[in-house]
PDB file of C-alpha atoms in Angstrom:
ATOM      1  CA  UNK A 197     279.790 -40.037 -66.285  1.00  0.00           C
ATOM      2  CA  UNK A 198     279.544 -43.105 -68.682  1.00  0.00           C
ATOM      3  CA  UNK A 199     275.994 -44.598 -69.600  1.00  0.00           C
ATOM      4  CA  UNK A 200     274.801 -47.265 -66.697  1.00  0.00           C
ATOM      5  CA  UNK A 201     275.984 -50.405 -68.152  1.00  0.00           C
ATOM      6  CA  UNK A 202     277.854 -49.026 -71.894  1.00  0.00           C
ATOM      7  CA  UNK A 203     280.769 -51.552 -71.020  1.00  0.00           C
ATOM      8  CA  UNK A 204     278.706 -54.477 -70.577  1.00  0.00           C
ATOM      9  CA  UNK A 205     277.114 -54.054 -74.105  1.00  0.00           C
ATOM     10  CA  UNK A 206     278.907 -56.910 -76.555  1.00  0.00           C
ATOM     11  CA  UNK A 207     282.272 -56.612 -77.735  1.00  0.00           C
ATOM     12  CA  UNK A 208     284.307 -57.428 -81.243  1.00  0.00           C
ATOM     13  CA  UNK A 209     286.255 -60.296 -81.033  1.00  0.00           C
ATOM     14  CA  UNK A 210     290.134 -59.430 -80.527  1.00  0.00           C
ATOM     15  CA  UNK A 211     293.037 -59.672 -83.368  1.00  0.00           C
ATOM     16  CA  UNK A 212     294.552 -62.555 -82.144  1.00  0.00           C
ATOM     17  CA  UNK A 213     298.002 -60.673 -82.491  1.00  0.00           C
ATOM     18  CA  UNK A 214     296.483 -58.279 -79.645  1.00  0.00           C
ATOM     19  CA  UNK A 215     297.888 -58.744 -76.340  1.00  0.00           C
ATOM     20  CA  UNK A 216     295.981 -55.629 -74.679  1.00  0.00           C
ATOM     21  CA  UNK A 217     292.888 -54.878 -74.945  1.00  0.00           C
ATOM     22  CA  UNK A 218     292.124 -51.124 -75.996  1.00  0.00           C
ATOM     23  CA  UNK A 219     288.859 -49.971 -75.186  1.00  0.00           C
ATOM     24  CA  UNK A 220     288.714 -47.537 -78.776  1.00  0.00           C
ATOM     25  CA  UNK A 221     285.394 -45.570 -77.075  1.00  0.00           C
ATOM     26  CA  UNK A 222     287.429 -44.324 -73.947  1.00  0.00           C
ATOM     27  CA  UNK A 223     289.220 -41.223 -74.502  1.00  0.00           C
ATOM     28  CA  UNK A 224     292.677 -40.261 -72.900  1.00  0.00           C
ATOM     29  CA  UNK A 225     291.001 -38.184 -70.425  1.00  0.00           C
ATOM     30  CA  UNK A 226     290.247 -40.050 -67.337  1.00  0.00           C
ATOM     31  CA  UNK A 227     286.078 -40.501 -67.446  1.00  0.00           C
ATOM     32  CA  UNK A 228     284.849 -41.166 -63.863  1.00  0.00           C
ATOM     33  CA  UNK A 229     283.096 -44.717 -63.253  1.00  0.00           C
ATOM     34  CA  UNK A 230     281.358 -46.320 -59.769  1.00  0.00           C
ATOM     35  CA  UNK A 231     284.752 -48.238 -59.300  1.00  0.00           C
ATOM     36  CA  UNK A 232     287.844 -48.568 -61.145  1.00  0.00           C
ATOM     37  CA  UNK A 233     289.293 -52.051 -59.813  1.00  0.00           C
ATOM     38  CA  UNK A 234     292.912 -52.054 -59.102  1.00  0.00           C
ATOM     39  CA  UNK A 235     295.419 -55.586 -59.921  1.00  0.00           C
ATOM     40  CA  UNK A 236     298.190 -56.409 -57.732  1.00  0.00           C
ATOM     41  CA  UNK A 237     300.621 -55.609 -60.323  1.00  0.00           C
ATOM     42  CA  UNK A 238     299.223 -52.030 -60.982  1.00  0.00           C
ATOM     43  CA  UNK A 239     299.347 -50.702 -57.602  1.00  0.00           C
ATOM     44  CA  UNK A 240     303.113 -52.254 -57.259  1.00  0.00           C
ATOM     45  CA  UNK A 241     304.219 -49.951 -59.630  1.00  0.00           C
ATOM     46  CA  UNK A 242     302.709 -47.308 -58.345  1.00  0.00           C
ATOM     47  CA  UNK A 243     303.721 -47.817 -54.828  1.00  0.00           C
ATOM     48  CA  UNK A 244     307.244 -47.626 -56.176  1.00  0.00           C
ATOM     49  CA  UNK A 245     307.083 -44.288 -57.068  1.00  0.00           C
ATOM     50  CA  UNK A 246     304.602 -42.820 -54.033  1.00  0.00           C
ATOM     51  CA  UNK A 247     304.420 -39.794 -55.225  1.00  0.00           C
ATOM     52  CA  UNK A 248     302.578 -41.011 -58.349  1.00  0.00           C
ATOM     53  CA  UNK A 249     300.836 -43.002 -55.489  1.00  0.00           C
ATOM     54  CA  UNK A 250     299.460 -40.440 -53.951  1.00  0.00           C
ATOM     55  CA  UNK A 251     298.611 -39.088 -57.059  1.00  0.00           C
ATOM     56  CA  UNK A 252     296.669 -41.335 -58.462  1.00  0.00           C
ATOM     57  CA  UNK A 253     294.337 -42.054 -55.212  1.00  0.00           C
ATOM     58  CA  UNK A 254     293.847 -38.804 -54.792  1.00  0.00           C
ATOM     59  CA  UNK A 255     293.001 -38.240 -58.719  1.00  0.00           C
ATOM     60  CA  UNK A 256     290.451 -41.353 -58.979  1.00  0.00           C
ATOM     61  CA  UNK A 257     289.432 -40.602 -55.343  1.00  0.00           C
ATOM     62  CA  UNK A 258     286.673 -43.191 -53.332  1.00  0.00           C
ATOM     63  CA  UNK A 259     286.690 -45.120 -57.228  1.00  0.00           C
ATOM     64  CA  UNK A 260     289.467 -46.619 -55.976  1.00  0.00           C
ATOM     65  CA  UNK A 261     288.805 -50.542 -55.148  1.00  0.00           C
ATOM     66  CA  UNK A 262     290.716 -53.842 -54.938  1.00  0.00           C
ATOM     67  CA  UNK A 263     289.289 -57.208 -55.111  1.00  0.00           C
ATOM     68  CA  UNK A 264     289.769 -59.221 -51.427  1.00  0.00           C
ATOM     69  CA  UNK A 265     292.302 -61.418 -53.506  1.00  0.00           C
ATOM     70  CA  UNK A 266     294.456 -58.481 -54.156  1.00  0.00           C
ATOM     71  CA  UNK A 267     294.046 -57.887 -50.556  1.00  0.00           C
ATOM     72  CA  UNK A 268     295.241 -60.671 -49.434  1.00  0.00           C
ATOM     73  CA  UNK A 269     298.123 -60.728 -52.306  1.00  0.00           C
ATOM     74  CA  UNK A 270     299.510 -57.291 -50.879  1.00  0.00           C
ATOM     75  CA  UNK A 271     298.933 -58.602 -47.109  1.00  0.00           C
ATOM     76  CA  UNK A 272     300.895 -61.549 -47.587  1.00  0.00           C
ATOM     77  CA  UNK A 273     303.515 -59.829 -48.434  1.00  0.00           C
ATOM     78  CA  UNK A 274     303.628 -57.171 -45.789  1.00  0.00           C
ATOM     79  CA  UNK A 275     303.575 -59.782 -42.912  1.00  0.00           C
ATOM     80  CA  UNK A 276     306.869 -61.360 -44.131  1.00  0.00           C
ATOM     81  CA  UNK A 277     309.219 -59.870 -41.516  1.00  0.00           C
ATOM     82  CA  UNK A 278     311.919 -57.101 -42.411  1.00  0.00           C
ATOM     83  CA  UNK A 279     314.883 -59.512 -41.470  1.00  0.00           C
ATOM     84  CA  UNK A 280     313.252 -61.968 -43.802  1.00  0.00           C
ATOM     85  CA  UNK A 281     312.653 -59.645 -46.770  1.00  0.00           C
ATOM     86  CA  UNK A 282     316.010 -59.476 -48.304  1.00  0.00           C
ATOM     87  CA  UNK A 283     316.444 -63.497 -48.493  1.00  0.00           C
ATOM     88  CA  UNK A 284     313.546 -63.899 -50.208  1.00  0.00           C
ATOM     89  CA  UNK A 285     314.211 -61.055 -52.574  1.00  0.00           C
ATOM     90  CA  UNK A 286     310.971 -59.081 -51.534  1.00  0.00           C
ATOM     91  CA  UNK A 287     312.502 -55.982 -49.851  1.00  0.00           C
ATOM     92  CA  UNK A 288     311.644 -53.722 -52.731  1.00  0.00           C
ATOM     93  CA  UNK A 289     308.034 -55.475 -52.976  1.00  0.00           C
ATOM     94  CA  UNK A 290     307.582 -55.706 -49.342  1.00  0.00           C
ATOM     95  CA  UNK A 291     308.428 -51.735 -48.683  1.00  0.00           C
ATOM     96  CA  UNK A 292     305.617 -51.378 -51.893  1.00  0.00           C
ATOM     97  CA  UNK A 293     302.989 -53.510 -49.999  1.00  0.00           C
ATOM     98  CA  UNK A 294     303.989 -52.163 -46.772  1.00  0.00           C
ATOM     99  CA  UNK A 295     302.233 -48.617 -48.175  1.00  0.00           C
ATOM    100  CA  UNK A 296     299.742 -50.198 -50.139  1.00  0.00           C
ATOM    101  CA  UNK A 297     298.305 -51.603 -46.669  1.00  0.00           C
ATOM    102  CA  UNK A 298     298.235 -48.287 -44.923  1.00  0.00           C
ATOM    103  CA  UNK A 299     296.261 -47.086 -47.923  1.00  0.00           C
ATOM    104  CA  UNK A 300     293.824 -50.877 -47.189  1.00  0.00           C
ATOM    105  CA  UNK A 301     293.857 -50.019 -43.717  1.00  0.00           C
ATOM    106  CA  UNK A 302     292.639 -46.256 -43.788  1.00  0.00           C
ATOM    107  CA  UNK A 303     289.812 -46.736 -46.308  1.00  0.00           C
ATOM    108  CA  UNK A 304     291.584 -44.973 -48.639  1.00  0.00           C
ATOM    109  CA  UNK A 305     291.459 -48.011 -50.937  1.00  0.00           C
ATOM    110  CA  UNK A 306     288.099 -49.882 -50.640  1.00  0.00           C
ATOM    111  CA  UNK A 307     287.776 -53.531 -50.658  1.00  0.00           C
ATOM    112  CA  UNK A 308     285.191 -55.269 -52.515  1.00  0.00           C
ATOM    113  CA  UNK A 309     284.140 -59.331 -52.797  1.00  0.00           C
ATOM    114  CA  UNK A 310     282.558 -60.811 -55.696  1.00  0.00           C
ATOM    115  CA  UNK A 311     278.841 -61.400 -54.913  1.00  0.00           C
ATOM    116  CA  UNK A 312     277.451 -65.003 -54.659  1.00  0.00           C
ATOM    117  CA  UNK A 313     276.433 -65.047 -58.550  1.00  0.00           C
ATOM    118  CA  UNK A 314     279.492 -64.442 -59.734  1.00  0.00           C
ATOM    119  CA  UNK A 315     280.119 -67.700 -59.174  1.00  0.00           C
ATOM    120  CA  UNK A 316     278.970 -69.011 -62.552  1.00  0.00           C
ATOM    121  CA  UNK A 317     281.533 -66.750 -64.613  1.00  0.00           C
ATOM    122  CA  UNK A 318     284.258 -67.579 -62.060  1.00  0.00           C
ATOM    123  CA  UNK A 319     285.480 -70.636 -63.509  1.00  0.00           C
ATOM    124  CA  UNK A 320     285.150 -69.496 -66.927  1.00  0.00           C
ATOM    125  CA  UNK A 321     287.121 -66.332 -65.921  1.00  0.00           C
ATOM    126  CA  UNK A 322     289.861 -68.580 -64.323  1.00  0.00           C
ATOM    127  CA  UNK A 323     289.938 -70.789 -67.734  1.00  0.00           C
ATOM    128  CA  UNK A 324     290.650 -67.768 -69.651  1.00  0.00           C
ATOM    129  CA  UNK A 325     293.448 -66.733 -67.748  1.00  0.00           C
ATOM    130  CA  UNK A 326     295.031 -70.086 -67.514  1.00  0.00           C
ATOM    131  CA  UNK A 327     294.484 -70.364 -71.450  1.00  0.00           C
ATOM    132  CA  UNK A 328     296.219 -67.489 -71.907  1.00  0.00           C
ATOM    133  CA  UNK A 329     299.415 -68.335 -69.648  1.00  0.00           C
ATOM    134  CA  UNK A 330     300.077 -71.835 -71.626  1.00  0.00           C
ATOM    135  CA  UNK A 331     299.885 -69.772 -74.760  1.00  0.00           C
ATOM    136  CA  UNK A 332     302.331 -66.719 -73.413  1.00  0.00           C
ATOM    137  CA  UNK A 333     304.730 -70.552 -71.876  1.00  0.00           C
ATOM    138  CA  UNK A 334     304.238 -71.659 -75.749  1.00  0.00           C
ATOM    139  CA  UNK A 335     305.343 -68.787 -77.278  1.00  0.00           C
ATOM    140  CA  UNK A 336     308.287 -69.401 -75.232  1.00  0.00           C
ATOM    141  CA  UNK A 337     307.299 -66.757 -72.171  1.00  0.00           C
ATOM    142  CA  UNK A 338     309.060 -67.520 -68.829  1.00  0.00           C
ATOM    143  CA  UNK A 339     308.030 -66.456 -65.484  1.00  0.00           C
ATOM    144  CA  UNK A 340     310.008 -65.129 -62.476  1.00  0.00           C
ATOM    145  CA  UNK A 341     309.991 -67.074 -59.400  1.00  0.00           C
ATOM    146  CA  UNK A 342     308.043 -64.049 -57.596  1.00  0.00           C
ATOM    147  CA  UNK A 343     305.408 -63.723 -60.186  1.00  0.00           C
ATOM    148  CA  UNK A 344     304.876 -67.755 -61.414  1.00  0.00           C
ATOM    149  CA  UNK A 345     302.240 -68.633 -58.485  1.00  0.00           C
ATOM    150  CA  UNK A 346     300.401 -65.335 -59.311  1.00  0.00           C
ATOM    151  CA  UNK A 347     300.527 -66.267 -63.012  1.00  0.00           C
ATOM    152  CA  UNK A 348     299.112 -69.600 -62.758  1.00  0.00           C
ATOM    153  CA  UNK A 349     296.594 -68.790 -60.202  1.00  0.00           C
ATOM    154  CA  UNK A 350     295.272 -65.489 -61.279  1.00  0.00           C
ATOM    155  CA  UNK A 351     293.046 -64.918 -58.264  1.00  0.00           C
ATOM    156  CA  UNK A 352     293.322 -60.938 -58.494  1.00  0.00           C
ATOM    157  CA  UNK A 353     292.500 -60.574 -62.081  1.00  0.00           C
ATOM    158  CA  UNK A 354     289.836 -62.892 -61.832  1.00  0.00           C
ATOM    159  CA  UNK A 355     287.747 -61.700 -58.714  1.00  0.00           C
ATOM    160  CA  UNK A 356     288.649 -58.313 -60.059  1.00  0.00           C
ATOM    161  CA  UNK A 357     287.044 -58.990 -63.256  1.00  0.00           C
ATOM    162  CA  UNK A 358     283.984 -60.681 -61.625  1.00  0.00           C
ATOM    163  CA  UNK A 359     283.638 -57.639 -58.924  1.00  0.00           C
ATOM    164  CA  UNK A 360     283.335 -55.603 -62.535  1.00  0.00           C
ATOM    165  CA  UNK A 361     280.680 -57.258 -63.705  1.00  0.00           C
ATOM    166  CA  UNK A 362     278.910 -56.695 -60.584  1.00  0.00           C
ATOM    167  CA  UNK A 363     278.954 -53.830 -60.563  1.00  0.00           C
ATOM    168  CA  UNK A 364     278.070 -53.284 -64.366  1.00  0.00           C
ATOM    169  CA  UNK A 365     274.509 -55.821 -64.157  1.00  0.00           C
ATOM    170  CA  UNK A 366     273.781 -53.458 -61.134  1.00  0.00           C
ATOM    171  CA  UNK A 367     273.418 -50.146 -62.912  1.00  0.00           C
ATOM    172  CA  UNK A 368     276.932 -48.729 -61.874  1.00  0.00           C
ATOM    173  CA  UNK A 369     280.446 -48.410 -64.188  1.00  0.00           C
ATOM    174  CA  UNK A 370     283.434 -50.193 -63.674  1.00  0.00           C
ATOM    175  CA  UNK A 371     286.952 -50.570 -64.810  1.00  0.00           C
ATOM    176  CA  UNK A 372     289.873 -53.000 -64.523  1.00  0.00           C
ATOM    177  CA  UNK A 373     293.111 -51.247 -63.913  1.00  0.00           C
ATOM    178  CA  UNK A 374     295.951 -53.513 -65.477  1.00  0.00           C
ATOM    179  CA  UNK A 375     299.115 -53.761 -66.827  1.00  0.00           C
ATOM    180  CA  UNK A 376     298.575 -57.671 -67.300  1.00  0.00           C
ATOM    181  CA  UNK A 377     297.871 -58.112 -71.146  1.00  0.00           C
ATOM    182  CA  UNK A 378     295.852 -61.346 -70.577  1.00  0.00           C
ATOM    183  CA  UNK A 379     293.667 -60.401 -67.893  1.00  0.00           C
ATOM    184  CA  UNK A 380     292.462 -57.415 -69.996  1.00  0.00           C
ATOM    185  CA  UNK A 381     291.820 -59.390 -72.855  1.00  0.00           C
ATOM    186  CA  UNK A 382     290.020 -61.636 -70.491  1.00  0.00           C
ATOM    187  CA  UNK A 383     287.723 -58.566 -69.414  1.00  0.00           C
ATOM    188  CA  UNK A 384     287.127 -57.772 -72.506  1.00  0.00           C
ATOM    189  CA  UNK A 385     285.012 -60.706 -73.039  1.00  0.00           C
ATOM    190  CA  UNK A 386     283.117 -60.475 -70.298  1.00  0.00           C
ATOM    191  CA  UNK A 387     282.668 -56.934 -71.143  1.00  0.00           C
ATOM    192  CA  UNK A 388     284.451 -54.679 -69.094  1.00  0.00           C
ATOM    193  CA  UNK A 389     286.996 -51.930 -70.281  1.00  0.00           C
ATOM    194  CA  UNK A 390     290.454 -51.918 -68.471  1.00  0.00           C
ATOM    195  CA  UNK A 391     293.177 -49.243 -68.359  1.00  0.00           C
ATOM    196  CA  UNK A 392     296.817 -49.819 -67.680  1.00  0.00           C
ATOM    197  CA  UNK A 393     299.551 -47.553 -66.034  1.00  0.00           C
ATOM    198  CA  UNK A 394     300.088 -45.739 -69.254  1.00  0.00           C
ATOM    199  CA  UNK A 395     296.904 -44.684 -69.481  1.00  0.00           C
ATOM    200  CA  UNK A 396     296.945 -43.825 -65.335  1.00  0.00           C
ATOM    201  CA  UNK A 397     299.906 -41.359 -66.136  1.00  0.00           C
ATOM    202  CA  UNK A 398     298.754 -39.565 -69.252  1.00  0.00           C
ATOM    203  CA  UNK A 399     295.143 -38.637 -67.503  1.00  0.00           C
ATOM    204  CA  UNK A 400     297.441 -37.232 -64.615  1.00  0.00           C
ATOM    205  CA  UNK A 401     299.356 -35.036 -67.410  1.00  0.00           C
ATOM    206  CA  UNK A 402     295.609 -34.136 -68.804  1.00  0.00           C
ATOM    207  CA  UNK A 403     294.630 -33.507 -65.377  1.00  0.00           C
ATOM    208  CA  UNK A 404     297.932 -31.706 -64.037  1.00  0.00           C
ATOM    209  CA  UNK A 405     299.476 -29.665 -66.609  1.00  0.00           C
ATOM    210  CA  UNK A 406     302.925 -28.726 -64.439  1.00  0.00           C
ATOM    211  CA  UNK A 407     303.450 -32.312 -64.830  1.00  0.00           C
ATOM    212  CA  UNK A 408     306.505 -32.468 -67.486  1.00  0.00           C
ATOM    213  CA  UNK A 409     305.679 -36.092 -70.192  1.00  0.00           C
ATOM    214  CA  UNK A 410     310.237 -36.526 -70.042  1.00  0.00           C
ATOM    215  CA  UNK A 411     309.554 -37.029 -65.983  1.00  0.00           C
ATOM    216  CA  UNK A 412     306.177 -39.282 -66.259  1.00  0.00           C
ATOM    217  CA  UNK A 413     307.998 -41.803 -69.266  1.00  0.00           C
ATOM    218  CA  UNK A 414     310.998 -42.000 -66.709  1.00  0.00           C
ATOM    219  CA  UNK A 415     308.351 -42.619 -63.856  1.00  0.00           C
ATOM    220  CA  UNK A 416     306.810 -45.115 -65.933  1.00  0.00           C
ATOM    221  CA  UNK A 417     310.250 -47.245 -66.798  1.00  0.00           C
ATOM    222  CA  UNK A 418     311.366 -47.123 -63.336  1.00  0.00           C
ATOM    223  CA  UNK A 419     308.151 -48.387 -62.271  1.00  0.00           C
ATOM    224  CA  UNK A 420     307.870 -50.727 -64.125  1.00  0.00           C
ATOM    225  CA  UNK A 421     311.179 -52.485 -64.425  1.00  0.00           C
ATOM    226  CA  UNK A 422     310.361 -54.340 -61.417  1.00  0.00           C
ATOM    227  CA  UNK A 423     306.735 -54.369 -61.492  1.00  0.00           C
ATOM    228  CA  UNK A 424     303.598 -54.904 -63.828  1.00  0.00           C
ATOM    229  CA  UNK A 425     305.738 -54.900 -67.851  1.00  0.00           C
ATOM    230  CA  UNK A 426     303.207 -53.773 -70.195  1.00  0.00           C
ATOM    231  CA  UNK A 427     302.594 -55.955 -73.496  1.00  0.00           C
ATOM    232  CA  UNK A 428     304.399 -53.848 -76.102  1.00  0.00           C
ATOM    233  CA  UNK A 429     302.126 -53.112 -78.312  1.00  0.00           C
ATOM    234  CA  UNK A 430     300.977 -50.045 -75.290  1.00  0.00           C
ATOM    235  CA  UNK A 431     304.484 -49.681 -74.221  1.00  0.00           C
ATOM    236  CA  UNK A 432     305.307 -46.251 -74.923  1.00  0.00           C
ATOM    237  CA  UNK A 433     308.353 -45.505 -76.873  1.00  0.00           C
ATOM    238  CA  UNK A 434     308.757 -41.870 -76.278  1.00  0.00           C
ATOM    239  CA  UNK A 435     307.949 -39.556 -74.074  1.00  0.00           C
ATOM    240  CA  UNK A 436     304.728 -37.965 -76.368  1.00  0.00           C
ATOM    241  CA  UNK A 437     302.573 -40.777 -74.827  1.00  0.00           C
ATOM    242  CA  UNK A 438     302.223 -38.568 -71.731  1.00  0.00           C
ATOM    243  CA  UNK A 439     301.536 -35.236 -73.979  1.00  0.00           C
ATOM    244  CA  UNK A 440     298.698 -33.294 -73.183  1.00  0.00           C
ATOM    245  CA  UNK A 441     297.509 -31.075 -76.116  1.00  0.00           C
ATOM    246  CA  UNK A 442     294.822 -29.041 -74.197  1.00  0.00           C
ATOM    247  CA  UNK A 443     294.647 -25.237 -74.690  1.00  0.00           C
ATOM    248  CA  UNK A 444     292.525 -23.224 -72.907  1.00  0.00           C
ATOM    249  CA  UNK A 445     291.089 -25.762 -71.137  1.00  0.00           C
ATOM    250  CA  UNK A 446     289.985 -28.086 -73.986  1.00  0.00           C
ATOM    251  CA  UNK A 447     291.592 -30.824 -75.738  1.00  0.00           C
ATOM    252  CA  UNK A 448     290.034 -32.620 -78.584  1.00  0.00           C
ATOM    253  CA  UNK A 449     292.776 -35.251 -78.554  1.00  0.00           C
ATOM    254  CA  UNK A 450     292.270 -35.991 -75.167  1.00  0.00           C
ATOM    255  CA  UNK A 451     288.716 -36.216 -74.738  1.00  0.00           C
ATOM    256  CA  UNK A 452     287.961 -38.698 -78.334  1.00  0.00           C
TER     257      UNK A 452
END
């Protein structure tokens, strides 16, 4: 179990060429924290490939938490109606969100607000973000029609990042889970660690050694063609990013 309260502690300032935020003192090996806080995006890609779903809830087990904006993200989108789905191009998102709610609605996946003094870092939070997008629109980034209002709004990454630091000034652990480059930056500052869908696949190969790394780095394109593109400088290019080197039970390269 991490130290009450080590990710809180102050952090470096980022390379400004960084566009995710590695937390260097976590090792590859999943470490259990109070709550790991799942983004929209994340749990997309997952819910594409269920069995890696499944995998994953069952792996992090009650940890498991969304912020009530990523509720309501994934609830939006299972109430548009079936016959409506393919016209507005979410029948791939909508069958995604469509499990994601029975997870919501069976407590497998707990749902957590940010408490009343949170309210001072929200704004900042939400500046961040929004700094971050005009930069990414500078640089000449584009966004898809289904992702713009979620890019300039940011209301998952932000309450999930202020949930976080609840959790952190009240003696617990917490993580952001995150494919979004900006949003983990963003937690950074505020001093929380986050950990993307690479990172959620190669502590399932640490974790579940008849897992092959060729079938995880195919999991992991699939997944996220559609959903949640990491920043590239955590894409993986091969299939190694998934290796686990543990023998007898141990595995130094894992666990540093």
């Amino acid at each position: 179990m991490l130290p009450r309260g080590a990710n809180l502690r102050p952090r470096p300032s980022l390379p400004p060429a960084r566009q995710y935020a590695v937390d260097p003192s976590l090792p590859r090996r999943r470490r259990p924290v109070t709550t790991a806080l799942a983004d929209t995006g994340l749990l997309y890609a997952l819910a594409h490939r269920s069995k890696y779903l499944e995998m994953f809830l069952e792996f992090y087990g009650e940890s498991v938490a969304v912020a009530t904006a990523v509720e309501d993200e994934i609830r939006k989108v299972a109430r548009v109606p079936q016959v409506s789905r393919a016209h507005r191009n979410l029948v791939l998102m909508g069958a995604c969100a469509d499990r994601l709610v029975a997870k919501l609605d069976d407590k497998t996946i707990t749902v957590l607000e940010p408490s009343e003094e949170s309210a001072e870092l929200e704004s900042a939070v939400q500046q961040q973000l929004r700094e971050l997008d005009r930069a990414a629109e500078r640089r000449g980034a584009a966004w898809r029609p289904v992702d713009a209002d979620r890019a300039k709004r940011h209301h998952g990454e932000m309450e999930s990042i202020l949930v976080a630091t609840d959790i952190i000034k009240a003696g617990g652990t917490a993580i952001v889970l995150t494919n979004d480059g900006g949003a983990s930056r963003v937690a950074w500052r505020q001093g929380v660690s986050a950990r993307n869908l690479r990172d959620i696949l190669a502590e399932l190969a640490c974790a579940n050694p008849d897992l092959k790394e060729e079938d995880l780095l195919a999991a992991f394109n699939e997944m996220t063609v559609h959903f949640g593109a990491l920043p590239i400088d955590v894409r993986p290019t091969d299939s190694s990013a998934f290796r686990c080197r543990a023998f007898a039970g141990a595995c130094h390269f894992c666990d540093r």
